Short mmCIF file of C-alpha atoms in Angstrom, two decimals:
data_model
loop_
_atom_site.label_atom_id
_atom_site.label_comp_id
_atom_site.label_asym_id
_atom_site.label_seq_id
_atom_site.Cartn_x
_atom_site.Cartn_y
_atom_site.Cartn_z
CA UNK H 1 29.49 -10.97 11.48
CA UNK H 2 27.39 -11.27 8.67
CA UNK H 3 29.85 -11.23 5.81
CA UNK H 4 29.74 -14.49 4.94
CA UNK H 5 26.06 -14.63 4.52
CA UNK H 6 26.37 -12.18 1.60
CA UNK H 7 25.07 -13.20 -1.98
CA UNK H 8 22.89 -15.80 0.30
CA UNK H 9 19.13 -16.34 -0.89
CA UNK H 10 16.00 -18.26 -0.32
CA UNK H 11 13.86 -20.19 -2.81
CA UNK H 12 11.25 -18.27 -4.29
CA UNK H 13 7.74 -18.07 -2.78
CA UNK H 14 4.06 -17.44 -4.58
CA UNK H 15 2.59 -14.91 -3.12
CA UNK H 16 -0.81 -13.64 -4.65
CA UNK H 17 -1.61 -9.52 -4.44
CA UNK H 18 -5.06 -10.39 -2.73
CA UNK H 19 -7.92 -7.97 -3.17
CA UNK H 20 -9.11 -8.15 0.37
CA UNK H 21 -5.11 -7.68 2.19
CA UNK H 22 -4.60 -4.34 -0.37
CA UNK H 23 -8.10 -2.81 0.58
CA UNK H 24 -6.76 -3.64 4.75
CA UNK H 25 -3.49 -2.42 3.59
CA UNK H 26 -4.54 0.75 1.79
CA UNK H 27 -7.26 1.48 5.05
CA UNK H 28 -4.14 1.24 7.09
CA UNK H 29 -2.06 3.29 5.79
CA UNK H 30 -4.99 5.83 5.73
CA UNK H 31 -5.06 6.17 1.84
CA UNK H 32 -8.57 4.64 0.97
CA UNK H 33 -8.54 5.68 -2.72
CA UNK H 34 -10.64 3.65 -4.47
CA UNK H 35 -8.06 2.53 -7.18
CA UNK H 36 -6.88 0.89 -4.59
CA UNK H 37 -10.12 -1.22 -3.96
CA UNK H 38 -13.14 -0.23 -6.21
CA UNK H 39 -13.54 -2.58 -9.39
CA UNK H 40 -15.19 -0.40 -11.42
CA UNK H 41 -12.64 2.60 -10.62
CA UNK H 42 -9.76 -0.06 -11.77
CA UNK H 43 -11.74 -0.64 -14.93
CA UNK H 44 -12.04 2.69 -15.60
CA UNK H 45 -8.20 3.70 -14.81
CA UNK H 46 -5.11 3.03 -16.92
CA UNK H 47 -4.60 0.05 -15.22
CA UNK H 48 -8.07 -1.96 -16.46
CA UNK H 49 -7.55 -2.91 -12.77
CA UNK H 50 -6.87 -1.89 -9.61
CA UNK H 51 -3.67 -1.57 -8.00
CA UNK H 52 -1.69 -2.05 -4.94
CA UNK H 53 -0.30 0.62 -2.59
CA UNK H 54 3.73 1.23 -2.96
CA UNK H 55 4.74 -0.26 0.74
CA UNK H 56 2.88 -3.45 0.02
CA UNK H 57 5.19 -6.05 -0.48
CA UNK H 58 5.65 -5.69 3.21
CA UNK H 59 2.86 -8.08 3.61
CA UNK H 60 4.24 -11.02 1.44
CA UNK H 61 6.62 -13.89 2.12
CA UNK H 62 10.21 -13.91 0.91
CA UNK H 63 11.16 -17.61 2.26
CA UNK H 64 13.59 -18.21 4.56
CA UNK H 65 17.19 -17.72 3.97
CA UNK H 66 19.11 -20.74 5.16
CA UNK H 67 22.00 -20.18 7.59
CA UNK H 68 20.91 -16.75 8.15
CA UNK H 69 20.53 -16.43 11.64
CA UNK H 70 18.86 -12.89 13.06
CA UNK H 71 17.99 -11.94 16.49
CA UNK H 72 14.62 -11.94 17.81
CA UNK H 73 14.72 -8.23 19.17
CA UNK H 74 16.10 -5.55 19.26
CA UNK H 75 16.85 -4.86 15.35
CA UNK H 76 16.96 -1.02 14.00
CA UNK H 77 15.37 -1.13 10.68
CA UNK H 78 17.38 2.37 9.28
CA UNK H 79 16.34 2.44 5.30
CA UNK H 80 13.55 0.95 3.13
CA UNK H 81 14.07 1.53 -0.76
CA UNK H 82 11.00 0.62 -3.21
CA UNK H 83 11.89 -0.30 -6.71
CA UNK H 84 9.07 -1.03 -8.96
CA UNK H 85 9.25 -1.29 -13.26
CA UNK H 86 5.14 -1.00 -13.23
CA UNK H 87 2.39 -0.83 -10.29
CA UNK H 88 1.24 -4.14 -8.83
CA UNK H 89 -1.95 -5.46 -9.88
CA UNK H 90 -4.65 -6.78 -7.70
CA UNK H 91 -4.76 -10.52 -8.18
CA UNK H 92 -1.78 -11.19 -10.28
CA UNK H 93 0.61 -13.94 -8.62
CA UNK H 94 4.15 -12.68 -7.85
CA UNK H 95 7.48 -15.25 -7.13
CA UNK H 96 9.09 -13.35 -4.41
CA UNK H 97 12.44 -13.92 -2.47
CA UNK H 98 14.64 -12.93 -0.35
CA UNK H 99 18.65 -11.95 -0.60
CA UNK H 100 21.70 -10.31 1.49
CA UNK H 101 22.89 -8.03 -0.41
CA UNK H 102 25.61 -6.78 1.59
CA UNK H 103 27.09 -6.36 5.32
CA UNK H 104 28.83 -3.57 6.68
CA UNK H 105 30.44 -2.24 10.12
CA UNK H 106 30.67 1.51 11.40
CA UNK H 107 32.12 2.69 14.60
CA UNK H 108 30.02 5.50 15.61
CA UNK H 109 28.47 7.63 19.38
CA UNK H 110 26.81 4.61 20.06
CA UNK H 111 29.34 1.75 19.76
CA UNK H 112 29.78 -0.47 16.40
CA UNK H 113 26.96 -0.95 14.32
CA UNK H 114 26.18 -3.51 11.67
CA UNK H 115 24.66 -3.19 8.68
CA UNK H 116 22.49 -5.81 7.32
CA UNK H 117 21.17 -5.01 3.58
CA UNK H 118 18.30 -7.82 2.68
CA UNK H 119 16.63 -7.18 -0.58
CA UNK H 120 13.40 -8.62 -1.22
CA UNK H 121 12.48 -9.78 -4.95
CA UNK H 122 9.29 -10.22 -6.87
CA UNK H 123 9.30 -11.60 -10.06
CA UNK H 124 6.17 -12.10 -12.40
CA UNK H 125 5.23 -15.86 -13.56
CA UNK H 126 7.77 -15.70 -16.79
CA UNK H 127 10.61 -14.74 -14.54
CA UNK H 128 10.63 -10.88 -15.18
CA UNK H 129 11.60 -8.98 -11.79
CA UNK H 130 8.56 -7.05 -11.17
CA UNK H 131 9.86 -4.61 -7.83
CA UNK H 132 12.52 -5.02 -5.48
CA UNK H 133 12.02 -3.92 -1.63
CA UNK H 134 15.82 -3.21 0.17
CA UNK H 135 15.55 -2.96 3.85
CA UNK H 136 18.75 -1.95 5.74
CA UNK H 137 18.44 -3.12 9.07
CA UNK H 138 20.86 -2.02 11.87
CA UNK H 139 22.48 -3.99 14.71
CA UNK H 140 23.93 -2.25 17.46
CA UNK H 141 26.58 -3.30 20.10
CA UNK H 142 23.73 -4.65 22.80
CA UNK H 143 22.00 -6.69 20.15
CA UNK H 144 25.65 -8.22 19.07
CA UNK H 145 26.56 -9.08 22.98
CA UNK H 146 22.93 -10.87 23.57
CA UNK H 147 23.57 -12.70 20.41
CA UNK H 148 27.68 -13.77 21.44
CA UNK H 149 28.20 -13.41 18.24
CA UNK Y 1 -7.23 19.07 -10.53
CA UNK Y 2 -3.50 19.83 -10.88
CA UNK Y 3 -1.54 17.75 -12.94
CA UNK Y 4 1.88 16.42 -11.38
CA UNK Y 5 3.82 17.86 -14.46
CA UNK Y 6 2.35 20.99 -13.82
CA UNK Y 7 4.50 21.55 -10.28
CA UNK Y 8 8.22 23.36 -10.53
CA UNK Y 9 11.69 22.61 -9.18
CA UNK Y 10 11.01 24.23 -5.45
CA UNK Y 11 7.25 23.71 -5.59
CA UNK Y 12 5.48 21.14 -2.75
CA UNK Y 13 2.70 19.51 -3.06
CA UNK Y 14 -0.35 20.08 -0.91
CA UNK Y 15 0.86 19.48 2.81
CA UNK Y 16 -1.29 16.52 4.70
CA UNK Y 17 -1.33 16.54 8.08
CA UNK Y 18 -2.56 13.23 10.17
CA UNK Y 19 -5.28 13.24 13.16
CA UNK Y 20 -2.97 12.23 16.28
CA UNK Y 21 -1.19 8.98 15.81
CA UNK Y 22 -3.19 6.14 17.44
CA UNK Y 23 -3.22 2.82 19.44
CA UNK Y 24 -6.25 1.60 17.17
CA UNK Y 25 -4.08 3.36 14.06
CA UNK Y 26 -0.89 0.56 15.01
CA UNK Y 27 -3.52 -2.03 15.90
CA UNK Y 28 -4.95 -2.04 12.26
CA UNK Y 29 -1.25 -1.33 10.70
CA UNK Y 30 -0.24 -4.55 12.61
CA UNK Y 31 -3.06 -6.25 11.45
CA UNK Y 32 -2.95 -5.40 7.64
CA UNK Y 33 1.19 -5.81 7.44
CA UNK Y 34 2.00 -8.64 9.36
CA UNK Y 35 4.29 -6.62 11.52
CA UNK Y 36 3.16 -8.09 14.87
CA UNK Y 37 6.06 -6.59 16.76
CA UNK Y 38 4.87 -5.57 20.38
CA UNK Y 39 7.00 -2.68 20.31
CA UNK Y 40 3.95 -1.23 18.37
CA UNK Y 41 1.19 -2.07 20.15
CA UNK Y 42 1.82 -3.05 24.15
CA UNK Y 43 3.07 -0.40 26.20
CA UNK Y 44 5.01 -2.84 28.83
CA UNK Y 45 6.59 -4.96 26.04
CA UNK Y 46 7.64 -1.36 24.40
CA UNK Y 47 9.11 -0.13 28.20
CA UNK Y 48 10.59 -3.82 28.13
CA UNK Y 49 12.61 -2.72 25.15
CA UNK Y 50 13.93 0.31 26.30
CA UNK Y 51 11.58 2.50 25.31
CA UNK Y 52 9.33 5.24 26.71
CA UNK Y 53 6.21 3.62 25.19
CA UNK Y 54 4.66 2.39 22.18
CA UNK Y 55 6.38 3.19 19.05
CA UNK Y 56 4.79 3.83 15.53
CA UNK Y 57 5.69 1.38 12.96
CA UNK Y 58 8.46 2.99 10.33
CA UNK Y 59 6.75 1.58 7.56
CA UNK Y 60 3.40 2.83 8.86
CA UNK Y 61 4.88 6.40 8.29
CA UNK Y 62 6.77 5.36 5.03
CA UNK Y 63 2.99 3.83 3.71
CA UNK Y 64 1.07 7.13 4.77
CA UNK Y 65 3.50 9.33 3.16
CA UNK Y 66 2.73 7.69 -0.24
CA UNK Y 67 -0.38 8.77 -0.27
CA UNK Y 68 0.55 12.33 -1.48
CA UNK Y 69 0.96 10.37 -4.76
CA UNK Y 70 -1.57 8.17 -5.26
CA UNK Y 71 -4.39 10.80 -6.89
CA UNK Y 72 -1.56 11.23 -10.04
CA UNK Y 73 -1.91 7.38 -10.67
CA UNK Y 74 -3.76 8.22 -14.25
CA UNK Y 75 -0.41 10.33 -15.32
CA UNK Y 76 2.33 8.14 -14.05
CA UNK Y 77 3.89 5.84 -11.00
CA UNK Y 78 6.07 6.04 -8.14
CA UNK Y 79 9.00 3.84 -9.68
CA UNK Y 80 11.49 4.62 -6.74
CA UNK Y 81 10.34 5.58 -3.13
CA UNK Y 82 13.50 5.03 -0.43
CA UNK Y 83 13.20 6.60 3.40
CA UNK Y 84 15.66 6.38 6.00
CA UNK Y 85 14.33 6.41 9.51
CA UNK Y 86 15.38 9.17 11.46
CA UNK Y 87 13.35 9.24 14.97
CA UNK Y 88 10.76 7.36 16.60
CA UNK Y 89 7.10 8.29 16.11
CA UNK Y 90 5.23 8.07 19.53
CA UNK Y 91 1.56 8.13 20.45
CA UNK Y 92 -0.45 11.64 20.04
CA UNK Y 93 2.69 12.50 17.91
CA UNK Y 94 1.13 14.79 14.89
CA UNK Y 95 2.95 14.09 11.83
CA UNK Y 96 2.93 16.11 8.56
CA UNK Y 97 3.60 14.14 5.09
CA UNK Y 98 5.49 16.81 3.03
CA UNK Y 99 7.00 16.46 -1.23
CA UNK Y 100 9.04 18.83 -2.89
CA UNK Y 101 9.92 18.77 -6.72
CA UNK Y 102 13.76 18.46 -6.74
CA UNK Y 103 14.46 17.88 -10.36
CA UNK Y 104 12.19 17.02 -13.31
CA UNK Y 105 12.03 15.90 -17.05
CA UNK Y 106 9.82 14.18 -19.44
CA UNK Y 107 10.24 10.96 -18.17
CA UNK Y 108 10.56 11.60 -14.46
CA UNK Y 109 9.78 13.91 -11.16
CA UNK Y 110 12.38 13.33 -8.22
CA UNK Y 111 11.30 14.42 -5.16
CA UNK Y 112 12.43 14.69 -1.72
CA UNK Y 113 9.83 13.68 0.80
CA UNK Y 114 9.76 13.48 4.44
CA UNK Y 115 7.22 13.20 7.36
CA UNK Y 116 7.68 15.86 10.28
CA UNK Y 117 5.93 16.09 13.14
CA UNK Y 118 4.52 18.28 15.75
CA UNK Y 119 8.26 19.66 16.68
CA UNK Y 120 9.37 20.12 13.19
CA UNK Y 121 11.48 17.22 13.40
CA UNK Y 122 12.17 14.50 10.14
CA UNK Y 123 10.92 11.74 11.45
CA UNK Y 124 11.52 9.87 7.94
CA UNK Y 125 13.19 11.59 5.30
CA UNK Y 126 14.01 10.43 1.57
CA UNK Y 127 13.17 10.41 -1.90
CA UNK Y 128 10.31 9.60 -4.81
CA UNK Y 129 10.73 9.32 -8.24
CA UNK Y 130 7.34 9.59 -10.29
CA UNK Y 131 7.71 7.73 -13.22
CA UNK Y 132 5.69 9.57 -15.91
CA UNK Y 133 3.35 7.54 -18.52
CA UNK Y 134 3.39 9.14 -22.29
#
């Protein structure tokens, strides 16, 4: 279904790590720690700044994939893996995108399922991938007949 | 305070257990992620879908079982943090954020996390790996 979408990507977006979306974000996810959001706690910390939450590259845009067509409901989202090689900093300006990584089928209870792995890139201005967000997302046997696919 | 290196293969950190998941707690999550699904925040829209009601966001569990982390952020950071989703998190559900040291070195904690709630069901279950600074 989705095997020929594999090694597919989009073209990378700026995205900025904005103060006011990590203190939101942080609130959220009920972990107000002021690292998070209080400049002179950043200052203080290892960091010399303050720093985003781990989930938070939920809230930035990875560009569209072209070709890669997904339903509008229904999808299981089964996995999430973070990947970072340092925190992110508050402020700093990220290149993120978007790529299938793979596409896989399973017979199981419930009827076939697909399996849809997207990871989701951010790379710092000189190019260097900063953390890598893999969502497996699941697509079960009603989801394929709406779609006719 | 404890340090993070100071907790043994077997050892959990402190549990945290959450007030009641709700509708204003999706409202906000919907608000701050982008995730405007209405599977998370309208009841009839949620029933629409198949479901008995209004569903917690996955990620909003995965996001407040970080937290267990984030007062170590002097002595290192969480490099590698993967979940799988194992059951739906409902309203008035009360969910538990649990971490247990699996393996450990100089460079590294691994542990496996998971959020539980009121029935002592995994409702996300996984991994962390604490990178430790020098």
């Amino acid at each position: 279904m989705y095997q020929h979408d594999i090694g597919k990507r989009s073209a990378k977006v700026k995205n900025v790590v904005e103060r006011g979306a990590v203190k939101k974000f942080a609130e959220a996810v009920g972990d107000p720690n002021p690292i998070y959001w209080d400049e002179e706690t950043g200052k203080r910390s290892r960091y010399g700044r303050n720093i985003a939450p781990p989930t938070f590259p939920r809230v930035f845009d990875y560009g569209v994939i072209e070709g890669l067509k997904l339903p509008a409901k229904g999808l299981i989202h089964g996995e999430q893996h973070f990947h970072y090689e340092r925190p992110l900093f508050v402020g700093e300006e990220l290149y993120c995108y978007a790529e299938v990584k793979d596409y896989y089928e399973k017979q199981s209870s419930m009827g076939l399922l697909g399996f849809l792995v997207i990871a989701n890139n951010g790379e710092d201005a000189d190019g260097n991938l900063i953390f890598t967000s893999t969502s497996t997302i699941i697509i079960n046997e009603a989801v394929r007949k709406a779609m006719s696919v | 305070m404890t340090t993070i290196r100071e907790w043994q293969v077997g050892q959990s950190l402190p549990d945290v257990t959450l007030a009641p998941v709700s509708r204003l707690d999706l409202i906000k999550y919907a608000g701050a992620s982008g995730d405007y699904n209405p599977i998370h925040t309208i009841d009839e829209e949620a029933k629409k879908a198949g479901l008995p009601g209004i569903i917690a966001h996955g990620m909003w569990t995965m996001g407040n079982l970080a937290k267990l982390f984030t007062s170590y952020y002097e002595e290192g950071f969480v490099q590698d943090y993967f979940v799988r989703f194992q059951s739906m998190v409902f309203l008035n559900d009360v969910i538990t954020l649990k971490a247990t040291v699996k393996e450990k070195d100089d460079k590294a904690i691994r542990f496996a996390v998971a959020a539980v709630n009121q029935h002592g069901k995994e409702v996300i279950k996984g991994e962390a790996v604490f990178s430790l600074y020098e």
